[in-house]
PDB file of C-alpha atoms in Angstrom:
ATOM      1  CA  UNK D   1       0.000   0.000   0.000  1.00 86.00           C
ATOM      2  CA  UNK D   2       1.503   3.288  -1.010  1.00 93.00           C
ATOM      3  CA  UNK D   3       0.992   6.813  -2.319  1.00 95.00           C
ATOM      4  CA  UNK D   4       2.272   7.731  -5.777  1.00 95.00           C
ATOM      5  CA  UNK D   5       2.738  11.321  -6.935  1.00 95.00           C
ATOM      6  CA  UNK D   6       3.024  13.192 -10.212  1.00 95.00           C
ATOM      7  CA  UNK D   7       2.752  16.673 -11.697  1.00 94.00           C
ATOM      8  CA  UNK D   8       1.387  15.183 -14.946  1.00 96.00           C
ATOM      9  CA  UNK D   9      -2.426  15.306 -15.098  1.00 96.00           C
ATOM     10  CA  UNK D  10      -2.515  12.809 -17.976  1.00 96.00           C
ATOM     11  CA  UNK D  11      -0.468  10.270 -16.003  1.00 97.00           C
ATOM     12  CA  UNK D  12      -2.748  10.793 -13.011  1.00 97.00           C
ATOM     13  CA  UNK D  13      -5.859  10.261 -15.130  1.00 95.00           C
ATOM     14  CA  UNK D  14      -4.455   7.007 -16.441  1.00 96.00           C
ATOM     15  CA  UNK D  15      -3.369   5.665 -13.060  1.00 97.00           C
ATOM     16  CA  UNK D  16      -6.554   6.591 -11.187  1.00 97.00           C
ATOM     17  CA  UNK D  17      -9.034   6.259 -14.067  1.00 96.00           C
ATOM     18  CA  UNK D  18     -11.148   3.460 -12.607  1.00 96.00           C
ATOM     19  CA  UNK D  19     -11.404   5.110  -9.184  1.00 96.00           C
ATOM     20  CA  UNK D  20     -12.276   8.515 -10.646  1.00 95.00           C
ATOM     21  CA  UNK D  21     -14.905   7.032 -12.968  1.00 92.00           C
ATOM     22  CA  UNK D  22     -16.474   4.916 -10.213  1.00 92.00           C
ATOM     23  CA  UNK D  23     -16.858   7.876  -7.822  1.00 90.00           C
ATOM     24  CA  UNK D  24     -17.061  11.075  -9.901  1.00 92.00           C
ATOM     25  CA  UNK D  25     -19.246  12.868  -7.345  1.00 94.00           C
ATOM     26  CA  UNK D  26     -17.031  12.049  -4.372  1.00 95.00           C
ATOM     27  CA  UNK D  27     -13.978  13.028  -6.448  1.00 96.00           C
ATOM     28  CA  UNK D  28     -15.490  16.221  -7.818  1.00 95.00           C
ATOM     29  CA  UNK D  29     -12.952  18.626  -6.268  1.00 94.00           C
ATOM     30  CA  UNK D  30      -9.942  16.637  -7.484  1.00 96.00           C
ATOM     31  CA  UNK D  31     -11.464  16.280 -10.965  1.00 94.00           C
ATOM     32  CA  UNK D  32     -11.983  20.034 -11.094  1.00 90.00           C
ATOM     33  CA  UNK D  33      -8.469  20.866  -9.892  1.00 92.00           C
ATOM     34  CA  UNK D  34      -6.332  18.209 -11.566  1.00 92.00           C
ATOM     35  CA  UNK D  35      -5.395  20.208 -14.668  1.00 91.00           C
ATOM     36  CA  UNK D  36      -3.963  23.065 -12.606  1.00 91.00           C
ATOM     37  CA  UNK D  37      -2.675  21.310  -9.486  1.00 93.00           C
ATOM     38  CA  UNK D  38       1.031  21.351  -8.640  1.00 93.00           C
ATOM     39  CA  UNK D  39       0.877  17.824  -7.263  1.00 94.00           C
ATOM     40  CA  UNK D  40      -1.505  14.903  -7.839  1.00 96.00           C
ATOM     41  CA  UNK D  41      -1.501  11.640  -5.975  1.00 96.00           C
ATOM     42  CA  UNK D  42      -3.172   8.242  -5.771  1.00 97.00           C
ATOM     43  CA  UNK D  43      -3.116   5.530  -3.110  1.00 97.00           C
ATOM     44  CA  UNK D  44      -2.912   1.889  -4.183  1.00 97.00           C
ATOM     45  CA  UNK D  45      -3.902  -1.216  -2.221  1.00 96.00           C
ATOM     46  CA  UNK D  46      -1.828  -4.448  -2.371  1.00 95.00           C
ATOM     47  CA  UNK D  47      -4.075  -5.711  -5.191  1.00 95.00           C
ATOM     48  CA  UNK D  48      -3.460  -2.530  -7.214  1.00 95.00           C
ATOM     49  CA  UNK D  49      -6.828  -0.907  -6.558  1.00 96.00           C
ATOM     50  CA  UNK D  50      -6.777   2.869  -6.116  1.00 97.00           C
ATOM     51  CA  UNK D  51      -8.653   3.904  -2.974  1.00 97.00           C
ATOM     52  CA  UNK D  52      -7.498   7.478  -2.527  1.00 98.00           C
ATOM     53  CA  UNK D  53      -6.658  10.555  -4.627  1.00 98.00           C
ATOM     54  CA  UNK D  54      -5.510  14.101  -3.961  1.00 97.00           C
ATOM     55  CA  UNK D  55      -4.768  17.417  -5.629  1.00 97.00           C
ATOM     56  CA  UNK D  56      -2.394  19.945  -4.059  1.00 95.00           C
ATOM     57  CA  UNK D  57      -1.250  23.487  -4.794  1.00 91.00           C
ATOM     58  CA  UNK D  58       0.664  25.665  -2.320  1.00 87.00           C
ATOM     59  CA  UNK D  59      -1.729  28.535  -3.036  1.00 82.00           C
ATOM     60  CA  UNK D  60      -5.009  26.647  -2.542  1.00 85.00           C
ATOM     61  CA  UNK D  61      -4.056  23.772  -0.257  1.00 93.00           C
ATOM     62  CA  UNK D  62      -4.767  20.049  -0.276  1.00 96.00           C
ATOM     63  CA  UNK D  63      -8.014  18.526  -1.562  1.00 97.00           C
ATOM     64  CA  UNK D  64      -8.715  14.872  -0.893  1.00 97.00           C
ATOM     65  CA  UNK D  65     -11.079  12.950  -3.128  1.00 97.00           C
ATOM     66  CA  UNK D  66     -12.690   9.639  -2.158  1.00 97.00           C
ATOM     67  CA  UNK D  67      -9.922   8.469   0.167  1.00 98.00           C
ATOM     68  CA  UNK D  68      -9.770   5.889   2.943  1.00 97.00           C
ATOM     69  CA  UNK D  69      -8.788   6.913   6.453  1.00 97.00           C
ATOM     70  CA  UNK D  70      -5.772   4.590   6.234  1.00 96.00           C
ATOM     71  CA  UNK D  71      -4.558   6.364   3.108  1.00 97.00           C
ATOM     72  CA  UNK D  72      -5.090   9.774   4.724  1.00 97.00           C
ATOM     73  CA  UNK D  73      -3.079   8.787   7.796  1.00 96.00           C
ATOM     74  CA  UNK D  74      -0.239   7.474   5.624  1.00 94.00           C
ATOM     75  CA  UNK D  75      -0.225  10.738   3.670  1.00 94.00           C
ATOM     76  CA  UNK D  76       0.278  12.628   6.921  1.00 91.00           C
ATOM     77  CA  UNK D  77       3.435  10.574   7.607  1.00 81.00           C
ATOM     78  CA  UNK D  78       5.713  11.253   4.604  1.00 60.00           C
ATOM     79  CA  UNK D  79       8.468   9.001   5.952  1.00 57.00           C
ATOM     80  CA  UNK D  80       6.163   6.061   5.316  1.00 49.00           C
ATOM     81  CA  UNK D  81       5.870   6.792   1.587  1.00 51.00           C
ATOM     82  CA  UNK D  82       8.505   5.945  -1.040  1.00 49.00           C
ATOM     83  CA  UNK D  83       8.252   9.213  -2.977  1.00 49.00           C
ATOM     84  CA  UNK D  84       9.757  12.224  -1.222  1.00 48.00           C
ATOM     85  CA  UNK D  85       9.037  14.998  -0.799  1.00 54.00           C
ATOM     86  CA  UNK D  86       5.290  14.395  -0.780  1.00 68.00           C
ATOM     87  CA  UNK D  87       4.546  18.065  -1.456  1.00 73.00           C
ATOM     88  CA  UNK D  88       6.671  20.195  -3.794  1.00 64.00           C
ATOM     89  CA  UNK D  89       9.263  22.465  -2.192  1.00 63.00           C
ATOM     90  CA  UNK D  90       8.398  21.060   1.218  1.00 61.00           C
ATOM     91  CA  UNK D  91       5.135  23.035   1.115  1.00 70.00           C
ATOM     92  CA  UNK D  92       3.130  21.039   3.616  1.00 81.00           C
ATOM     93  CA  UNK D  93      -0.556  22.001   3.370  1.00 89.00           C
ATOM     94  CA  UNK D  94      -2.061  24.562   5.691  1.00 92.00           C
ATOM     95  CA  UNK D  95      -5.541  24.344   4.142  1.00 94.00           C
ATOM     96  CA  UNK D  96      -7.129  20.898   3.853  1.00 96.00           C
ATOM     97  CA  UNK D  97     -10.535  19.910   2.451  1.00 97.00           C
ATOM     98  CA  UNK D  98     -12.369  16.675   1.715  1.00 98.00           C
ATOM     99  CA  UNK D  99     -14.676  14.046   3.154  1.00 98.00           C
ATOM    100  CA  UNK D 100     -14.918  14.381   6.906  1.00 98.00           C
ATOM    101  CA  UNK D 101     -13.456  11.021   7.960  1.00 98.00           C
ATOM    102  CA  UNK D 102     -10.403  11.286   5.685  1.00 98.00           C
ATOM    103  CA  UNK D 103      -9.650  14.921   6.522  1.00 98.00           C
ATOM    104  CA  UNK D 104      -9.913  14.328  10.258  1.00 97.00           C
ATOM    105  CA  UNK D 105      -7.719  11.206   9.976  1.00 97.00           C
ATOM    106  CA  UNK D 106      -5.024  13.262   8.217  1.00 97.00           C
ATOM    107  CA  UNK D 107      -5.293  16.167  10.665  1.00 96.00           C
ATOM    108  CA  UNK D 108      -5.024  13.915  13.701  1.00 95.00           C
ATOM    109  CA  UNK D 109      -2.026  12.047  12.265  1.00 95.00           C
ATOM    110  CA  UNK D 110       0.011  14.996  10.996  1.00 92.00           C
ATOM    111  CA  UNK D 111       1.241  16.103  14.430  1.00 90.00           C
ATOM    112  CA  UNK D 112       0.139  19.722  14.032  1.00 93.00           C
ATOM    113  CA  UNK D 113      -2.681  21.606  15.701  1.00 95.00           C
ATOM    114  CA  UNK D 114      -5.701  22.217  13.516  1.00 96.00           C
ATOM    115  CA  UNK D 115      -9.098  23.887  13.531  1.00 97.00           C
ATOM    116  CA  UNK D 116     -12.268  23.346  11.529  1.00 97.00           C
ATOM    117  CA  UNK D 117     -13.056  26.226   9.176  1.00 94.00           C
ATOM    118  CA  UNK D 118     -16.320  24.899   7.765  1.00 93.00           C
ATOM    119  CA  UNK D 119     -18.542  21.870   7.375  1.00 96.00           C
ATOM    120  CA  UNK D 120     -20.237  21.194   4.052  1.00 96.00           C
ATOM    121  CA  UNK D 121     -22.566  18.667   2.495  1.00 96.00           C
ATOM    122  CA  UNK D 122     -22.219  17.431  -1.074  1.00 97.00           C
ATOM    123  CA  UNK D 123     -25.546  16.999  -2.883  1.00 98.00           C
ATOM    124  CA  UNK D 124     -26.353  15.301  -6.199  1.00 97.00           C
ATOM    125  CA  UNK D 125     -29.406  16.122  -8.299  1.00 98.00           C
ATOM    126  CA  UNK D 126     -32.032  13.404  -8.578  1.00 97.00           C
ATOM    127  CA  UNK D 127     -35.245  14.464 -10.305  1.00 97.00           C
ATOM    128  CA  UNK D 128     -35.251  18.226 -10.774  1.00 98.00           C
ATOM    129  CA  UNK D 129     -38.365  19.717  -9.179  1.00 97.00           C
ATOM    130  CA  UNK D 130     -39.383  23.324 -10.001  1.00 96.00           C
ATOM    131  CA  UNK D 131     -39.916  25.545  -6.960  1.00 96.00           C
ATOM    132  CA  UNK D 132     -43.493  25.615  -5.683  1.00 93.00           C
ATOM    133  CA  UNK D 133     -44.736  28.270  -5.490  1.00 94.00           C
ATOM    134  CA  UNK D 134     -42.764  29.593  -8.442  1.00 96.00           C
ATOM    135  CA  UNK D 135     -40.958  32.870  -7.715  1.00 97.00           C
ATOM    136  CA  UNK D 136     -42.108  35.983  -9.505  1.00 98.00           C
ATOM    137  CA  UNK D 137     -40.051  36.964 -12.529  1.00 98.00           C
ATOM    138  CA  UNK D 138     -38.040  34.849 -14.920  1.00 98.00           C
ATOM    139  CA  UNK D 139     -34.596  33.367 -15.459  1.00 97.00           C
ATOM    140  CA  UNK D 140     -32.170  34.168 -18.249  1.00 97.00           C
ATOM    141  CA  UNK D 141     -28.584  33.490 -19.253  1.00 98.00           C
ATOM    142  CA  UNK D 142     -26.268  36.341 -18.226  1.00 98.00           C
ATOM    143  CA  UNK D 143     -24.734  38.434 -20.985  1.00 98.00           C
ATOM    144  CA  UNK D 144     -21.717  40.684 -21.446  1.00 97.00           C
ATOM    145  CA  UNK D 145     -23.567  43.728 -20.110  1.00 98.00           C
ATOM    146  CA  UNK D 146     -24.062  41.908 -16.799  1.00 98.00           C
ATOM    147  CA  UNK D 147     -20.335  41.511 -16.058  1.00 98.00           C
ATOM    148  CA  UNK D 148     -19.968  44.548 -13.715  1.00 98.00           C
ATOM    149  CA  UNK D 149     -23.016  43.577 -11.644  1.00 98.00           C
ATOM    150  CA  UNK D 150     -22.073  39.899 -11.443  1.00 98.00           C
ATOM    151  CA  UNK D 151     -18.473  40.784 -10.510  1.00 98.00           C
ATOM    152  CA  UNK D 152     -19.756  42.977  -7.666  1.00 97.00           C
ATOM    153  CA  UNK D 153     -22.134  40.247  -6.490  1.00 98.00           C
ATOM    154  CA  UNK D 154     -19.308  37.699  -6.609  1.00 98.00           C
ATOM    155  CA  UNK D 155     -17.264  39.867  -4.285  1.00 97.00           C
ATOM    156  CA  UNK D 156     -20.249  40.137  -1.929  1.00 97.00           C
ATOM    157  CA  UNK D 157     -20.678  36.362  -2.114  1.00 96.00           C
ATOM    158  CA  UNK D 158     -17.028  35.791  -1.155  1.00 94.00           C
ATOM    159  CA  UNK D 159     -17.392  38.062   1.864  1.00 94.00           C
ATOM    160  CA  UNK D 160     -20.663  36.375   2.869  1.00 91.00           C
ATOM    161  CA  UNK D 161     -19.086  32.909   2.973  1.00 88.00           C
ATOM    162  CA  UNK D 162     -16.026  34.133   4.857  1.00 85.00           C
ATOM    163  CA  UNK D 163     -13.504  34.078   2.011  1.00 86.00           C
ATOM    164  CA  UNK D 164     -10.908  36.780   1.450  1.00 87.00           C
ATOM    165  CA  UNK D 165     -12.320  38.597  -1.613  1.00 90.00           C
ATOM    166  CA  UNK D 166     -10.196  39.166  -4.687  1.00 90.00           C
ATOM    167  CA  UNK D 167      -9.500  42.665  -5.950  1.00 90.00           C
ATOM    168  CA  UNK D 168     -11.276  42.103  -9.259  1.00 94.00           C
ATOM    169  CA  UNK D 169     -13.632  39.321 -10.377  1.00 97.00           C
ATOM    170  CA  UNK D 170     -14.085  40.592 -13.939  1.00 97.00           C
ATOM    171  CA  UNK D 171     -12.104  37.801 -15.584  1.00 97.00           C
ATOM    172  CA  UNK D 172     -13.608  35.156 -13.316  1.00 96.00           C
ATOM    173  CA  UNK D 173     -17.201  36.039 -14.181  1.00 97.00           C
ATOM    174  CA  UNK D 174     -16.505  36.868 -17.833  1.00 98.00           C
ATOM    175  CA  UNK D 175     -15.321  33.299 -18.398  1.00 97.00           C
ATOM    176  CA  UNK D 176     -18.557  31.892 -16.968  1.00 97.00           C
ATOM    177  CA  UNK D 177     -20.769  34.362 -18.807  1.00 98.00           C
ATOM    178  CA  UNK D 178     -18.998  33.902 -22.152  1.00 98.00           C
ATOM    179  CA  UNK D 179     -19.477  30.142 -21.870  1.00 97.00           C
ATOM    180  CA  UNK D 180     -23.161  30.511 -20.969  1.00 97.00           C
ATOM    181  CA  UNK D 181     -22.671  29.000 -17.517  1.00 97.00           C
ATOM    182  CA  UNK D 182     -24.133  31.796 -15.375  1.00 98.00           C
ATOM    183  CA  UNK D 183     -27.861  32.469 -15.049  1.00 98.00           C
ATOM    184  CA  UNK D 184     -29.657  35.438 -13.542  1.00 98.00           C
ATOM    185  CA  UNK D 185     -33.133  35.642 -12.105  1.00 98.00           C
ATOM    186  CA  UNK D 186     -35.004  38.835 -12.936  1.00 98.00           C
ATOM    187  CA  UNK D 187     -37.690  40.140 -10.614  1.00 97.00           C
ATOM    188  CA  UNK D 188     -41.102  41.314 -11.806  1.00 96.00           C
ATOM    189  CA  UNK D 189     -39.673  44.710 -12.769  1.00 97.00           C
ATOM    190  CA  UNK D 190     -36.947  43.145 -14.938  1.00 97.00           C
ATOM    191  CA  UNK D 191     -34.050  43.837 -12.569  1.00 98.00           C
ATOM    192  CA  UNK D 192     -31.557  41.016 -11.841  1.00 98.00           C
ATOM    193  CA  UNK D 193     -32.196  39.872  -8.270  1.00 98.00           C
ATOM    194  CA  UNK D 194     -30.263  36.585  -7.954  1.00 98.00           C
ATOM    195  CA  UNK D 195     -27.633  34.492  -9.725  1.00 98.00           C
ATOM    196  CA  UNK D 196     -26.322  30.943  -9.988  1.00 98.00           C
ATOM    197  CA  UNK D 197     -23.539  29.398 -12.054  1.00 98.00           C
ATOM    198  CA  UNK D 198     -22.441  25.915 -13.041  1.00 97.00           C
ATOM    199  CA  UNK D 199     -18.928  24.609 -13.617  1.00 94.00           C
ATOM    200  CA  UNK D 200     -17.709  23.075 -16.847  1.00 92.00           C
ATOM    201  CA  UNK D 201     -18.689  19.427 -17.204  1.00 93.00           C
ATOM    202  CA  UNK D 202     -15.728  17.175 -16.330  1.00 89.00           C
ATOM    203  CA  UNK D 203     -15.961  13.381 -16.383  1.00 86.00           C
ATOM    204  CA  UNK D 204     -19.729  13.688 -16.797  1.00 91.00           C
ATOM    205  CA  UNK D 205     -20.310  15.873 -13.742  1.00 93.00           C
ATOM    206  CA  UNK D 206     -20.704  19.595 -13.080  1.00 95.00           C
ATOM    207  CA  UNK D 207     -21.175  21.635  -9.905  1.00 96.00           C
ATOM    208  CA  UNK D 208     -23.648  24.443  -9.261  1.00 97.00           C
ATOM    209  CA  UNK D 209     -21.982  27.336  -7.443  1.00 96.00           C
ATOM    210  CA  UNK D 210     -22.142  31.116  -6.939  1.00 97.00           C
ATOM    211  CA  UNK D 211     -25.758  30.941  -5.769  1.00 97.00           C
ATOM    212  CA  UNK D 212     -26.271  34.458  -4.426  1.00 97.00           C
ATOM    213  CA  UNK D 213     -29.117  36.858  -3.742  1.00 97.00           C
ATOM    214  CA  UNK D 214     -28.398  40.358  -2.358  1.00 97.00           C
ATOM    215  CA  UNK D 215     -29.801  40.794   1.173  1.00 97.00           C
ATOM    216  CA  UNK D 216     -32.528  43.231   0.098  1.00 97.00           C
ATOM    217  CA  UNK D 217     -33.979  40.678  -2.333  1.00 97.00           C
ATOM    218  CA  UNK D 218     -34.008  37.615  -0.077  1.00 96.00           C
ATOM    219  CA  UNK D 219     -37.116  35.816   1.066  1.00 94.00           C
ATOM    220  CA  UNK D 220     -38.810  35.885  -2.347  1.00 96.00           C
ATOM    221  CA  UNK D 221     -37.655  32.524  -3.710  1.00 96.00           C
ATOM    222  CA  UNK D 222     -35.339  34.102  -6.271  1.00 98.00           C
ATOM    223  CA  UNK D 223     -32.389  31.826  -5.422  1.00 97.00           C
ATOM    224  CA  UNK D 224     -34.631  28.808  -6.005  1.00 97.00           C
ATOM    225  CA  UNK D 225     -35.521  30.160  -9.433  1.00 98.00           C
ATOM    226  CA  UNK D 226     -31.904  30.824 -10.385  1.00 98.00           C
ATOM    227  CA  UNK D 227     -30.723  27.445  -9.086  1.00 98.00           C
ATOM    228  CA  UNK D 228     -33.489  25.551 -10.876  1.00 98.00           C
ATOM    229  CA  UNK D 229     -32.709  27.398 -14.125  1.00 97.00           C
ATOM    230  CA  UNK D 230     -28.980  26.681 -14.075  1.00 98.00           C
ATOM    231  CA  UNK D 231     -29.563  23.081 -12.954  1.00 98.00           C
ATOM    232  CA  UNK D 232     -32.013  22.500 -15.802  1.00 97.00           C
ATOM    233  CA  UNK D 233     -29.529  23.944 -18.288  1.00 97.00           C
ATOM    234  CA  UNK D 234     -26.905  21.449 -17.081  1.00 97.00           C
ATOM    235  CA  UNK D 235     -29.350  18.541 -17.339  1.00 97.00           C
ATOM    236  CA  UNK D 236     -30.479  19.628 -20.814  1.00 97.00           C
ATOM    237  CA  UNK D 237     -26.822  19.802 -21.896  1.00 96.00           C
ATOM    238  CA  UNK D 238     -26.470  16.101 -21.062  1.00 96.00           C
ATOM    239  CA  UNK D 239     -24.525  16.395 -17.797  1.00 96.00           C
ATOM    240  CA  UNK D 240     -24.717  13.011 -16.081  1.00 94.00           C
ATOM    241  CA  UNK D 241     -24.376  14.263 -12.501  1.00 96.00           C
ATOM    242  CA  UNK D 242     -25.210  17.766 -11.298  1.00 98.00           C
ATOM    243  CA  UNK D 243     -23.705  18.482  -7.886  1.00 98.00           C
ATOM    244  CA  UNK D 244     -23.485  21.277  -5.350  1.00 97.00           C
ATOM    245  CA  UNK D 245     -22.011  21.931  -1.912  1.00 96.00           C
ATOM    246  CA  UNK D 246     -23.947  23.524   0.927  1.00 95.00           C
ATOM    247  CA  UNK D 247     -22.800  25.029   4.203  1.00 94.00           C
ATOM    248  CA  UNK D 248     -24.148  22.785   6.955  1.00 94.00           C
ATOM    249  CA  UNK D 249     -24.524  25.873   9.125  1.00 92.00           C
ATOM    250  CA  UNK D 250     -27.175  27.225   6.722  1.00 91.00           C
ATOM    251  CA  UNK D 251     -30.407  25.229   7.147  1.00 92.00           C
ATOM    252  CA  UNK D 252     -32.257  27.467   4.669  1.00 90.00           C
ATOM    253  CA  UNK D 253     -30.073  26.548   1.694  1.00 91.00           C
ATOM    254  CA  UNK D 254     -29.951  22.875   2.665  1.00 93.00           C
ATOM    255  CA  UNK D 255     -33.762  22.724   2.740  1.00 94.00           C
ATOM    256  CA  UNK D 256     -34.013  24.648  -0.540  1.00 94.00           C
ATOM    257  CA  UNK D 257     -31.824  22.263  -2.496  1.00 97.00           C
ATOM    258  CA  UNK D 258     -33.694  19.239  -1.149  1.00 97.00           C
ATOM    259  CA  UNK D 259     -36.951  20.740  -2.401  1.00 97.00           C
ATOM    260  CA  UNK D 260     -35.400  21.166  -5.849  1.00 98.00           C
ATOM    261  CA  UNK D 261     -34.486  17.473  -5.989  1.00 98.00           C
ATOM    262  CA  UNK D 262     -30.918  17.414  -4.671  1.00 98.00           C
ATOM    263  CA  UNK D 263     -29.999  14.486  -2.427  1.00 97.00           C
ATOM    264  CA  UNK D 264     -27.084  14.195   0.067  1.00 97.00           C
ATOM    265  CA  UNK D 265     -23.989  12.254  -1.032  1.00 96.00           C
ATOM    266  CA  UNK D 266     -21.422  12.809   1.723  1.00 97.00           C
ATOM    267  CA  UNK D 267     -20.285  15.360   4.295  1.00 97.00           C
ATOM    268  CA  UNK D 268     -17.092  17.373   3.890  1.00 98.00           C
ATOM    269  CA  UNK D 269     -14.988  19.460   6.217  1.00 98.00           C
ATOM    270  CA  UNK D 270     -12.377  22.159   5.734  1.00 96.00           C
ATOM    271  CA  UNK D 271      -9.582  22.585   8.244  1.00 97.00           C
ATOM    272  CA  UNK D 272      -6.666  24.935   8.776  1.00 96.00           C
ATOM    273  CA  UNK D 273      -3.450  23.309   9.976  1.00 95.00           C
ATOM    274  CA  UNK D 274      -0.718  25.030  11.915  1.00 93.00           C
ATOM    275  CA  UNK D 275       2.186  25.987   9.678  1.00 84.00           C
ATOM    276  CA  UNK D 276       5.311  23.834   9.799  1.00 75.00           C
ATOM    277  CA  UNK D 277       8.214  25.546  11.541  1.00 63.00           C
ATOM    278  CA  UNK D 278      11.705  24.694  10.365  1.00 52.00           C
TER     279      UNK D 278
END
């Protein structure tokens, strides 16, 4: 049993193909990150089966995919693995995300103090159910003229979820709008009042994200309308699995997505580890 590491996304795809294909939802973060990660890894059992995967970048931290607790503990003890260093330039992760059991196994085995930064639940769409009652207004695909508004909302969204906002989200939102992956909900007077986006489809799955309604417009069901619209667009495009993450501390959003037809897959946790001192 051992971890193997590479910087080559194609080599990683080949080595972990069966595991990634069998659990695309549970591996969604790694699938999304693998083409821009600095380090990719897979854990093999004695019979050659892959039962763990990871993606790591010094700037964004370590994301574990569907990974056993045993594999996570071994990852936290680099001396037990044949490939060294485990992380490029000795950049041991400070930020760690993934399924709860694996992340906590790593954190407890790494010998550093750590604190939970957030608990999330991964949902997968079953049968899409329109909101009832339907919110007033209509949905539409965002266009070029919407970039300034959506960039401002994205900054507000980052602040609302506790992230450090970027200086400028223009490029970030332009990419999603140009590719038709961001939908707006317009209120009865035609003003945009909510938004939702969906990631590119990778290995047959895509994730809904950037679901945001400004505070003054909340309580009218607009987020349900935007989420249903972007989810339906993904389904109509042939996406096999439509996923999303929710904050477990937000019962409103968790209940909303259930009503729309999303079903729980697994719980995730994010942790911050104490930096390594040398």
